[in-house]
Amino acid sequence: MGGKQKTLAILTGIALAAGLTSPAFGSSAAHWPALPAAATGSGASVVEWHRELITILSDPKAQPATVHPTRSFALLQAAEYDAVVSITRAGPAYMFSVSAPRGARADAAADQAAHDVLVALYPAKRAGVDQRLSSQLSAIPNGPGKQAGMAVGAAVARRLISLRSHDGSSAKPPRFRPGDKAGDYRPTPPDFPTPVFTNWGSVKPFVLASGGQFRPAAPPAVSSAAYATALNEVKSLGSKTSTTRTPDQTAAAKFWAAAPVWNVWNQIAQNLVTSQNASLEKAVKVFARLDLSLADTAIAMYDAKYAYRVWRPVTAIRLGGTRYNPGIVGDPLWTPLLTTAPDPSYPGAHGALSQAAATTLAGFYGARHHLVVTSKGITRTFAGFQDAATEAWLSRIWSGQHTSVDNRAGQQLGTQVADFVAGHL
């Protein structure tokens, strides 16, 4: 039995053992005739749970630093999505569909699923999460439909958390050993932090078969002319004292670094769902597809980063005088505009994650959609999702973090992951 077939067989066995009506993600068996309409609520409740998670993650002690936050978003949204479609039968389940009696409330199911996922992930935050659930459920009339919906949400959350409990996310990362050859990644100044997500590429993806499914081709050698051209661009535009970077490019570099990029794109989705008064069914689908794409892009990105272990521009520029590339003139005092993130350079994170998000949201709202994006009190506007994604990855050149080589690989990876997820949900 092939690996993919074997995985599906295992998932099918899990599903049947749990008494589920739909065994696997995207299964044609998940398409049922629509039940008589029951009140399902507004997408606003999904946004509120999203904001609750962002608030929780603002506490750096909420979870281990070695667990990537995109995993939590994916679990939250997958649970809400499966809880809702278990009742509405509006689409295929992501992973689980449980039996729901006629008249069960999908909004109660989504609220209970969200609550239970967050309590499972962040037990220390239970008081605030309980309060959020009480507030959400108070808007739903009491009755059998509400209780049935809550039971559906609890069942989905329990099974999804159980399924993901052995996905490799809690494994202790192996000790990172820096290389000493030209091109090898090593910790960066000024504090030379130890890399954190060294094993994240081996975490089980949510939708992809493996972290390496779309691994980009190897980058050009650091001794090549292509690499020299890309690095010299960063040397000029990304320097802390650059005279070629424009004031707006400086502002953009700081804007896209002010908050985690997955938070920014999730907040863009929040604004879209809110401004368009999206239904509950539309909201859970938008967020599920977005956050599953972001989570799997993060896994795929780290798989590639630690497969290739390419050094960061600050290292390459400061060591240019070692003659590893005749097209690069070293500067041992060169400093980037912003402090370098503690992981290898290729592929670029902002390029990968932003492209995955832009591809996903364009699929729902169209390529040309005016965006007003605010982060840390600063607002920027864009004519479309791709414009925002392009500025996000360009900002990493302007901040001295990445080369265009890194960014192109990230863009390609993000597009491939988002398209794959869209084809399954």
Coordinates of C-alpha atoms in Angstrom, one line a residue:
M1 CA 0.0 0.0 0.0
G2 CA 1.4 3.4 -1.0
G3 CA 2.1 6.0 1.7
K4 CA -0.8 8.3 0.7
Q5 CA -3.2 5.3 0.6
K6 CA -1.9 4.0 3.9
T7 CA -2.5 7.4 5.5
L8 CA -6.0 7.6 4.2
A9 CA -6.7 4.1 5.4
I10 CA -5.5 5.0 8.9
L11 CA -7.6 8.1 9.0
T12 CA -10.6 6.2 7.8
G13 CA -10.1 3.6 10.6
I14 CA -9.9 6.4 13.2
A15 CA -13.0 8.0 11.8
L16 CA -15.1 4.8 11.8
A17 CA -13.9 3.9 15.2
A18 CA -15.1 7.2 16.5
G19 CA -18.6 6.8 14.9
L20 CA -18.1 9.6 12.4
T21 CA -20.1 10.0 9.2
S22 CA -17.3 11.4 7.1
P23 CA -14.0 9.6 7.2
A24 CA -11.5 12.0 5.5
F25 CA -10.8 15.5 4.3
G26 CA -12.4 16.3 1.0
S27 CA -14.2 13.0 0.7
S28 CA -17.1 12.8 -1.7
A29 CA -19.0 11.0 1.0
A30 CA -19.1 14.3 2.9
H31 CA -21.7 15.8 0.4
W32 CA -25.1 15.2 1.9
P33 CA -28.6 16.6 1.0
A34 CA -29.2 19.8 2.8
L35 CA -31.3 19.6 6.0
P36 CA -34.1 21.9 6.8
A37 CA -32.7 25.3 7.5
A38 CA -31.8 26.1 11.1
A39 CA -30.6 29.4 12.4
T40 CA -26.8 29.4 11.9
G41 CA -25.7 32.9 13.0
S42 CA -23.3 35.5 11.6
G43 CA -19.7 35.2 10.8
A44 CA -19.0 37.9 13.5
S45 CA -18.8 35.1 16.1
V46 CA -15.9 33.5 14.2
V47 CA -14.1 36.8 14.1
E48 CA -14.5 37.2 17.9
W49 CA -12.9 33.8 18.5
H50 CA -10.1 34.7 16.1
R51 CA -9.5 37.9 18.2
E52 CA -9.5 35.8 21.3
L53 CA -6.7 33.7 20.0
I54 CA -4.6 36.7 18.9
T55 CA -5.1 38.1 22.4
I56 CA -3.9 34.8 24.0
L57 CA -0.9 34.7 21.7
S58 CA 0.1 38.2 22.7
D59 CA 1.3 36.7 26.0
P60 CA 4.8 35.2 25.2
K61 CA 4.3 32.7 27.9
A62 CA 1.1 31.3 26.5
Q63 CA 2.8 28.4 24.8
P64 CA 6.3 27.1 24.3
A65 CA 8.4 29.2 22.0
T66 CA 9.1 26.1 19.9
V67 CA 5.4 25.8 18.9
H68 CA 4.5 27.9 15.8
P69 CA 1.4 30.0 16.3
T70 CA 0.0 29.1 12.9
R71 CA -0.8 25.6 14.3
S72 CA -3.2 27.1 16.8
F73 CA -5.0 29.2 14.2
A74 CA -5.4 26.1 12.0
L75 CA -6.8 24.0 14.8
L76 CA -9.2 26.7 15.9
Q77 CA -10.5 27.2 12.4
A78 CA -10.6 23.6 11.3
A79 CA -12.7 22.8 14.4
E80 CA -15.2 25.6 13.8
Y81 CA -15.4 24.7 10.1
D82 CA -16.1 21.0 10.8
A83 CA -18.5 21.8 13.5
V84 CA -20.6 24.0 11.2
V85 CA -20.6 21.7 8.1
S86 CA -21.5 18.8 10.3
I87 CA -24.8 20.6 10.7
T88 CA -25.3 22.6 7.5
R89 CA -23.8 20.0 5.1
A90 CA -22.7 23.0 3.1
G91 CA -19.5 21.4 2.0
P92 CA -17.0 18.6 2.6
A93 CA -15.6 18.1 6.1
Y94 CA -12.0 19.0 6.6
M95 CA -11.5 15.9 8.8
F96 CA -14.5 15.0 10.9
S97 CA -18.2 15.2 10.5
V98 CA -20.4 14.1 13.4
S99 CA -24.0 13.2 13.4
A100 CA -26.3 16.2 14.1
P101 CA -30.0 16.0 14.9
R102 CA -32.5 18.1 12.9
G103 CA -32.6 21.7 14.1
A104 CA -29.1 21.7 15.7
R105 CA -27.6 25.2 15.9
A106 CA -24.5 25.6 13.8
D107 CA -23.6 28.8 15.6
A108 CA -23.6 27.0 19.0
A109 CA -21.5 24.3 17.4
A110 CA -18.9 26.8 16.2
D111 CA -18.7 28.5 19.6
Q112 CA -18.3 25.3 21.5
A113 CA -15.7 24.0 19.2
A114 CA -13.7 27.2 19.3
H115 CA -13.9 27.3 23.1
D116 CA -12.8 23.7 23.6
V117 CA -9.9 24.0 21.2
L118 CA -8.6 27.1 23.0
V119 CA -9.0 25.5 26.4
A120 CA -7.2 22.4 25.3
L121 CA -4.3 24.5 23.9
Y122 CA -4.2 27.1 26.6
P123 CA -5.6 25.7 29.9
A124 CA -4.1 28.6 31.8
K125 CA -6.3 31.0 29.8
R126 CA -9.5 29.1 30.6
A127 CA -11.2 31.9 32.6
G128 CA -11.2 34.3 29.7
V129 CA -12.1 31.7 27.2
D130 CA -15.1 30.5 29.4
Q131 CA -16.2 34.1 29.6
R132 CA -16.1 34.4 25.8
L133 CA -18.2 31.3 25.4
S134 CA -20.8 32.5 27.9
S135 CA -21.1 35.8 26.0
Q136 CA -21.4 34.1 22.6
L137 CA -23.9 31.5 23.7
S138 CA -26.1 34.1 25.5
A139 CA -27.1 35.4 22.1
I140 CA -28.5 32.0 21.1
P141 CA -32.0 31.1 22.3
N142 CA -32.0 28.2 24.8
G143 CA -33.5 24.9 23.6
P144 CA -32.7 21.5 22.2
G145 CA -31.2 23.0 19.0
K146 CA -28.6 25.0 21.0
Q147 CA -27.7 22.0 23.2
A148 CA -27.4 19.7 20.1
G149 CA -25.1 22.2 18.4
M150 CA -22.9 22.5 21.5
A151 CA -22.6 18.7 21.6
V152 CA -21.5 18.7 17.9
G153 CA -18.9 21.4 18.5
A154 CA -17.5 19.6 21.6
A155 CA -17.3 16.3 19.7
V156 CA -15.4 17.8 16.7
A157 CA -13.0 19.7 18.9
R158 CA -12.2 16.6 21.0
R159 CA -11.5 14.5 18.0
L160 CA -9.4 17.1 16.2
I161 CA -7.3 17.8 19.3
S162 CA -6.8 14.0 19.8
L163 CA -5.8 13.5 16.1
R164 CA -3.2 16.4 16.3
S165 CA -1.8 15.4 19.7
H166 CA 1.0 13.4 18.1
D167 CA 1.8 15.6 15.1
G168 CA 5.4 16.3 16.2
S169 CA 4.7 19.8 17.4
S170 CA 5.7 19.1 21.0
A171 CA 9.0 17.4 20.1
K172 CA 12.1 18.9 21.5
P173 CA 14.0 20.6 18.7
P174 CA 17.4 19.1 18.0
R175 CA 20.4 21.2 19.0
F176 CA 21.4 23.4 16.0
R177 CA 25.0 23.2 14.8
P178 CA 26.1 26.1 12.7
G179 CA 28.2 25.5 9.6
D180 CA 31.5 27.2 8.9
K181 CA 31.6 27.1 5.1
A182 CA 30.6 29.9 2.7
G183 CA 26.8 30.0 2.5
D184 CA 26.2 28.0 5.7
Y185 CA 23.7 29.6 8.1
R186 CA 25.0 30.7 11.5
P187 CA 23.4 32.8 14.3
T188 CA 23.3 36.5 13.5
P189 CA 24.3 39.7 15.2
P190 CA 23.8 41.6 17.4
D191 CA 22.6 38.9 19.9
F192 CA 23.4 35.7 17.9
P193 CA 20.2 33.9 19.0
T194 CA 19.8 30.2 18.7
P195 CA 17.3 29.1 16.0
V196 CA 14.0 28.0 17.4
F197 CA 12.0 26.1 14.7
T198 CA 14.7 23.6 13.6
N199 CA 12.3 20.7 13.6
W200 CA 9.1 22.4 12.5
G201 CA 9.5 21.1 8.9
S202 CA 8.9 17.6 10.3
V203 CA 5.6 18.4 12.0
K204 CA 2.7 16.6 10.3
P205 CA 1.0 19.0 7.9
F206 CA -2.7 19.6 8.1
V207 CA -3.4 19.1 4.4
L208 CA -0.1 18.4 2.6
A209 CA 1.3 14.9 2.5
S210 CA 4.6 16.1 4.0
G211 CA 6.6 19.3 4.7
G212 CA 8.8 18.6 1.7
Q213 CA 5.9 18.1 -0.8
F214 CA 6.6 21.4 -2.5
R215 CA 10.2 22.0 -1.4
P216 CA 11.7 24.6 -3.7
A217 CA 14.8 23.7 -5.8
A218 CA 18.2 24.5 -4.3
P219 CA 19.1 28.2 -4.5
P220 CA 22.0 29.4 -6.6
A221 CA 25.4 28.9 -5.1
V222 CA 26.7 31.8 -3.0
S223 CA 29.6 32.0 -5.4
S224 CA 27.4 32.6 -8.4
A225 CA 26.7 35.9 -10.2
A226 CA 23.0 35.5 -9.5
Y227 CA 23.6 35.5 -5.8
A228 CA 26.0 38.4 -6.0
T229 CA 23.3 40.5 -7.8
A230 CA 20.7 39.6 -5.2
L231 CA 22.9 40.2 -2.2
N232 CA 24.2 43.6 -3.5
E233 CA 20.6 44.7 -3.8
V234 CA 20.1 44.0 -0.1
K235 CA 23.4 45.6 0.8
S236 CA 22.3 48.8 -0.8
L237 CA 18.6 48.9 0.1
G238 CA 18.6 47.0 3.4
S239 CA 21.4 48.8 5.2
K240 CA 20.5 50.7 8.4
T241 CA 22.2 53.8 6.9
S242 CA 21.0 53.2 3.3
T243 CA 20.9 56.2 1.0
T244 CA 19.0 54.4 -1.8
R245 CA 16.0 53.2 0.2
T246 CA 13.1 55.7 0.0
P247 CA 11.2 56.9 3.1
D248 CA 8.2 54.9 2.0
Q249 CA 10.2 51.8 1.7
T250 CA 11.5 52.3 5.2
A251 CA 8.0 52.8 6.5
A252 CA 6.9 49.6 4.7
A253 CA 9.8 47.6 6.1
K254 CA 8.9 48.6 9.6
F255 CA 5.1 48.1 9.0
W256 CA 5.5 44.5 7.9
A257 CA 7.8 43.7 10.8
A258 CA 5.7 45.3 13.5
A259 CA 3.5 42.2 14.1
P260 CA 3.6 38.6 13.1
V261 CA 2.8 38.4 9.4
W262 CA 0.2 35.7 10.0
N263 CA -1.6 38.0 12.4
V264 CA -1.7 40.8 9.8
W265 CA -3.3 38.5 7.2
N266 CA -5.7 37.1 9.7
Q267 CA -6.8 40.6 10.6
I268 CA -7.2 41.4 6.9
A269 CA -9.6 38.4 6.8
Q270 CA -11.4 39.6 9.9
N271 CA -12.0 43.0 8.3
L272 CA -13.3 41.4 5.1
V273 CA -15.7 39.0 6.9
T274 CA -16.9 41.9 9.2
S275 CA -17.3 44.6 6.5
Q276 CA -19.3 42.2 4.2
N277 CA -21.5 40.8 7.0
A278 CA -20.4 37.3 6.0
S279 CA -22.6 34.4 7.0
L280 CA -21.3 31.8 9.5
E281 CA -20.8 29.3 6.6
K282 CA -18.8 31.8 4.6
A283 CA -16.7 32.9 7.5
V284 CA -15.7 29.5 8.7
K285 CA -14.7 28.5 5.1
V286 CA -12.6 31.7 4.6
F287 CA -10.7 31.3 7.9
A288 CA -10.3 27.5 7.6
R289 CA -8.8 27.7 4.1
L290 CA -6.6 30.7 5.1
D291 CA -5.3 29.2 8.4
L292 CA -4.7 25.7 7.1
S293 CA -2.8 27.3 4.2
L294 CA -0.7 29.4 6.6
A295 CA 0.0 26.5 8.9
D296 CA 1.1 24.2 6.1
T297 CA 3.1 26.9 4.5
A298 CA 5.0 27.4 7.8
I299 CA 5.8 23.7 8.0
A300 CA 6.9 23.6 4.3
M301 CA 8.9 26.8 4.7
Y302 CA 10.9 25.4 7.7
D303 CA 11.4 22.1 5.9
A304 CA 13.1 24.0 3.1
K305 CA 15.0 26.4 5.4
Y306 CA 16.7 23.6 7.3
A307 CA 17.2 21.4 4.2
Y308 CA 19.3 24.2 2.6
R309 CA 20.5 26.2 5.7
V310 CA 21.4 29.3 3.7
W311 CA 23.1 32.1 5.6
R312 CA 21.4 35.5 6.1
P313 CA 22.5 38.6 4.2
V314 CA 24.1 40.2 7.2
T315 CA 26.5 37.2 7.5
A316 CA 27.1 37.1 3.7
I317 CA 27.9 40.8 3.5
R318 CA 30.1 40.9 6.6
L319 CA 32.1 38.0 5.3
G320 CA 32.3 39.3 1.7
G321 CA 36.0 40.0 2.1
T322 CA 36.7 36.3 2.4
R323 CA 36.5 36.2 -1.4
Y324 CA 33.8 33.6 -1.6
N325 CA 32.3 35.6 -4.5
P326 CA 34.2 38.1 -6.6
G327 CA 31.0 40.1 -7.2
I328 CA 30.6 40.9 -3.6
V329 CA 32.6 43.5 -1.7
G330 CA 32.5 42.7 2.0
D331 CA 31.7 45.2 4.8
P332 CA 32.4 43.9 8.3
L333 CA 30.4 46.7 9.9
W334 CA 27.3 46.4 7.7
T335 CA 24.1 46.4 9.7
P336 CA 20.5 45.7 8.5
L337 CA 17.7 48.2 9.1
L338 CA 16.0 45.7 11.3
T339 CA 17.3 42.8 13.5
T340 CA 17.6 39.6 11.6
A341 CA 15.2 36.7 12.5
P342 CA 16.8 33.6 14.0
D343 CA 16.5 31.1 11.1
P344 CA 18.1 30.4 7.7
S345 CA 17.4 32.7 4.8
Y346 CA 15.9 30.5 2.1
P347 CA 13.0 30.6 1.4
G348 CA 11.7 33.9 2.8
A349 CA 8.9 33.6 5.4
H350 CA 7.1 36.8 4.5
G351 CA 7.2 35.8 0.8
A352 CA 5.8 32.3 1.5
L353 CA 3.2 33.2 4.1
S354 CA 2.0 36.4 2.5
Q355 CA 1.7 34.7 -0.9
A356 CA -0.3 31.8 0.6
A357 CA -2.7 34.3 2.3
A358 CA -3.1 36.5 -0.8
T359 CA -3.8 33.5 -3.0
T360 CA -6.4 32.2 -0.6
L361 CA -8.2 35.5 -0.1
A362 CA -8.2 36.4 -3.8
G363 CA -9.9 33.1 -4.4
F364 CA -12.8 34.3 -2.2
Y365 CA -12.9 38.0 -2.9
G366 CA -11.2 38.5 -6.3
A367 CA -7.8 39.7 -7.1
R368 CA -8.6 43.5 -7.2
H369 CA -10.0 44.3 -3.8
H370 CA -9.2 47.6 -2.1
L371 CA -7.5 46.9 1.3
V372 CA -6.9 49.2 4.2
V373 CA -4.4 47.4 6.5
T374 CA -3.6 48.7 10.0
S375 CA -0.8 47.2 12.2
K376 CA 0.4 48.7 15.4
G377 CA -1.4 52.0 14.7
I378 CA 0.0 52.4 11.2
T379 CA -2.2 52.1 8.1
R380 CA -1.3 51.3 4.5
T381 CA -3.6 50.8 1.6
F382 CA -3.4 48.4 -1.4
A383 CA -5.3 47.9 -4.6
G384 CA -5.4 44.1 -4.2
F385 CA -4.2 41.1 -2.2
Q386 CA -1.2 40.6 -4.5
D387 CA -0.1 44.2 -4.0
A388 CA 0.0 43.7 -0.3
A389 CA 1.8 40.4 -0.6
T390 CA 4.4 41.8 -2.9
E391 CA 5.1 44.7 -0.6
A392 CA 5.4 42.3 2.3
W393 CA 8.2 40.3 0.6
L394 CA 9.9 43.4 -0.8
S395 CA 9.9 44.8 2.7
R396 CA 12.3 42.1 3.7
I397 CA 14.8 43.3 1.2
W398 CA 14.3 46.9 2.4
S399 CA 14.8 45.8 6.0
G400 CA 18.0 43.8 5.2
Q401 CA 16.5 40.4 6.0
H402 CA 16.3 38.5 2.7
T403 CA 17.4 38.5 -0.9
S404 CA 15.1 38.4 -3.9
V405 CA 16.3 34.8 -4.3
D406 CA 14.7 33.9 -1.0
N407 CA 11.6 35.8 -1.8
R408 CA 10.9 34.2 -5.1
A409 CA 11.2 30.8 -3.6
G410 CA 8.8 31.8 -0.8
Q411 CA 6.3 33.2 -3.3
Q412 CA 6.3 30.0 -5.3
L413 CA 6.0 27.8 -2.2
G414 CA 3.1 29.9 -0.7
T415 CA 1.2 29.7 -4.0
Q416 CA 1.6 26.0 -4.3
V417 CA 0.4 25.3 -0.8
A418 CA -2.6 27.6 -1.0
D419 CA -3.7 26.1 -4.3
F420 CA -3.3 22.6 -2.9
V421 CA -5.4 23.5 0.2
A422 CA -8.1 25.2 -1.9
G423 CA -8.4 22.0 -4.0
H424 CA -9.3 20.1 -0.9
L425 CA -11.6 22.5 1.0

